[in-house]
Amino acid sequence: MNASSTSDPRAELERLQSELADRQSPTCFAHAGIALVAALLFAGAAGKLFWDSIRTPLLGIAAAVLALALTTFGVIRYLQGRRRLRDEVARFERLMGLRRALRVDDPDNLLPQR
């Protein structure tokens, strides 16, 4: 954290809200899921091509390589998603701590004063 964010809690609150508005972890998890499902399909196709072939199954080898590449991509995106989610959760907890410290969600502050 820099010195300006610790000296002005309202500015840090705004900064955290803007950072958390654009979350990256769901995109990473979606990429991982789609890549792993596609890898499973290509692996199944490669297995079928190997099983049914009489000669060297060049298409089966290509499908197996593609399945391996998709699996690698899916695992990398999953790990990126976990790391980003951990960072987002830490920022969210900091945001909630600031909201409590600034009494943003305090019902007494929301009611009209008499």
Tab-separated table of C-alpha atoms in Angstrom:
chain	number	residue	atom	x	y	z
A	1	MET	CA	0.000	0.000	0.000
A	2	ASN	CA	1.149	3.490	-0.641
A	3	ALA	CA	1.136	6.339	1.861
A	4	SER	CA	-1.787	8.178	0.266
A	5	SER	CA	-4.147	5.205	0.612
A	6	THR	CA	-3.425	4.789	4.315
A	7	SER	CA	-3.821	8.500	5.081
A	8	ASP	CA	-7.219	8.900	3.372
A	9	PRO	CA	-9.596	6.009	4.088
A	10	ARG	CA	-12.318	7.411	1.788
A	11	ALA	CA	-9.906	7.474	-1.157
A	12	GLU	CA	-8.814	3.920	-0.391
A	13	LEU	CA	-12.462	2.867	-0.169
A	14	GLU	CA	-13.142	4.339	-3.619
A	15	ARG	CA	-9.996	2.721	-5.032
A	16	LEU	CA	-10.931	-0.701	-3.656
A	17	GLN	CA	-14.485	-0.394	-4.966
A	18	SER	CA	-13.243	0.434	-8.457
A	19	GLU	CA	-10.714	-2.429	-8.375
A	20	LEU	CA	-13.327	-4.927	-7.236
A	21	ALA	CA	-15.849	-3.780	-9.848
A	22	ASP	CA	-13.783	-5.501	-12.553
A	23	ARG	CA	-13.131	-9.012	-11.268
A	24	GLN	CA	-10.839	-11.265	-13.290
A	25	SER	CA	-11.195	-14.603	-11.501
A	26	PRO	CA	-14.560	-15.610	-13.062
A	27	THR	CA	-13.089	-15.157	-16.539
A	28	CYS	CA	-10.117	-17.345	-15.643
A	29	PHE	CA	-12.366	-20.060	-14.215
A	30	ALA	CA	-14.619	-19.932	-17.305
A	31	HIS	CA	-11.621	-20.293	-19.624
A	32	ALA	CA	-10.360	-23.205	-17.533
A	33	GLY	CA	-13.707	-24.981	-17.589
A	34	ILE	CA	-14.228	-24.595	-21.327
A	35	ALA	CA	-10.654	-25.654	-22.095
A	36	LEU	CA	-10.903	-28.747	-19.899
A	37	VAL	CA	-14.230	-29.822	-21.413
A	38	ALA	CA	-12.800	-29.358	-24.916
A	39	ALA	CA	-9.679	-31.294	-23.870
A	40	LEU	CA	-11.864	-34.140	-22.648
A	41	LEU	CA	-13.712	-34.228	-25.982
A	42	PHE	CA	-10.494	-34.212	-28.001
A	43	ALA	CA	-8.950	-36.866	-25.753
A	44	GLY	CA	-11.978	-39.073	-26.304
A	45	ALA	CA	-11.790	-38.533	-30.051
A	46	ALA	CA	-8.064	-39.305	-30.001
A	47	GLY	CA	-8.684	-42.490	-28.038
A	48	LYS	CA	-11.340	-43.596	-30.500
A	49	LEU	CA	-9.053	-42.849	-33.449
A	50	PHE	CA	-6.227	-44.858	-31.844
A	51	TRP	CA	-8.558	-47.744	-31.045
A	52	ASP	CA	-10.021	-47.977	-34.546
A	53	SER	CA	-6.874	-47.380	-36.597
A	54	ILE	CA	-4.978	-50.025	-38.453
A	55	ARG	CA	-2.058	-47.794	-39.423
A	56	THR	CA	-0.457	-44.873	-37.595
A	57	PRO	CA	-3.331	-42.542	-36.640
A	58	LEU	CA	-1.929	-39.133	-37.572
A	59	LEU	CA	-5.260	-37.470	-36.847
A	60	GLY	CA	-5.364	-39.247	-33.487
A	61	ILE	CA	-1.898	-37.964	-32.638
A	62	ALA	CA	-2.950	-34.434	-33.585
A	63	ALA	CA	-6.088	-34.742	-31.435
A	64	ALA	CA	-4.026	-36.040	-28.502
A	65	VAL	CA	-1.559	-33.154	-28.807
A	66	LEU	CA	-4.450	-30.695	-28.965
A	67	ALA	CA	-6.036	-32.313	-25.897
A	68	LEU	CA	-2.746	-32.023	-24.019
A	69	ALA	CA	-2.379	-28.364	-25.017
A	70	LEU	CA	-5.951	-27.594	-23.935
A	71	THR	CA	-5.412	-29.387	-20.630
A	72	THR	CA	-2.256	-27.378	-20.001
A	73	PHE	CA	-4.050	-24.136	-20.861
A	74	GLY	CA	-6.983	-25.071	-18.606
A	75	VAL	CA	-4.755	-25.872	-15.639
A	76	ILE	CA	-2.784	-22.639	-16.071
A	77	ARG	CA	-5.984	-20.566	-16.252
A	78	TYR	CA	-7.391	-22.375	-13.203
A	79	LEU	CA	-4.278	-21.586	-11.176
A	80	GLN	CA	-4.406	-17.949	-12.336
A	81	GLY	CA	-8.058	-17.810	-11.301
A	82	ARG	CA	-7.270	-19.162	-7.835
A	83	ARG	CA	-4.485	-16.618	-7.360
A	84	ARG	CA	-6.692	-13.749	-8.549
A	85	LEU	CA	-9.586	-14.929	-6.385
A	86	ARG	CA	-7.315	-14.982	-3.332
A	87	ASP	CA	-6.262	-11.383	-4.088
A	88	GLU	CA	-9.869	-10.315	-4.671
A	89	VAL	CA	-11.017	-11.858	-1.386
A	90	ALA	CA	-8.223	-10.067	0.484
A	91	ARG	CA	-9.178	-6.753	-1.149
A	92	PHE	CA	-12.857	-7.387	-0.387
A	93	GLU	CA	-12.091	-8.034	3.272
A	94	ARG	CA	-10.067	-4.803	3.367
A	95	LEU	CA	-13.026	-3.021	1.728
A	96	MET	CA	-15.458	-4.384	4.322
A	97	GLY	CA	-13.094	-3.348	7.129
A	98	LEU	CA	-12.972	0.181	5.730
A	99	ARG	CA	-16.765	0.268	5.408
A	100	ARG	CA	-17.086	-0.746	9.062
A	101	ALA	CA	-14.436	1.775	10.158
A	102	LEU	CA	-16.102	4.589	8.206
A	103	ARG	CA	-19.563	3.440	9.356
A	104	VAL	CA	-20.852	3.430	5.790
A	105	ASP	CA	-23.398	0.682	6.468
A	106	ASP	CA	-24.442	1.903	9.912
A	107	PRO	CA	-28.274	2.075	9.982
A	108	ASP	CA	-28.173	5.044	12.357
A	109	ASN	CA	-26.363	7.081	9.708
A	110	LEU	CA	-28.920	6.131	7.062
A	111	LEU	CA	-31.973	7.297	9.015
A	112	PRO	CA	-33.052	10.925	8.769
A	113	GLN	CA	-31.835	13.023	11.682
A	114	ARG	CA	-34.405	14.861	13.828
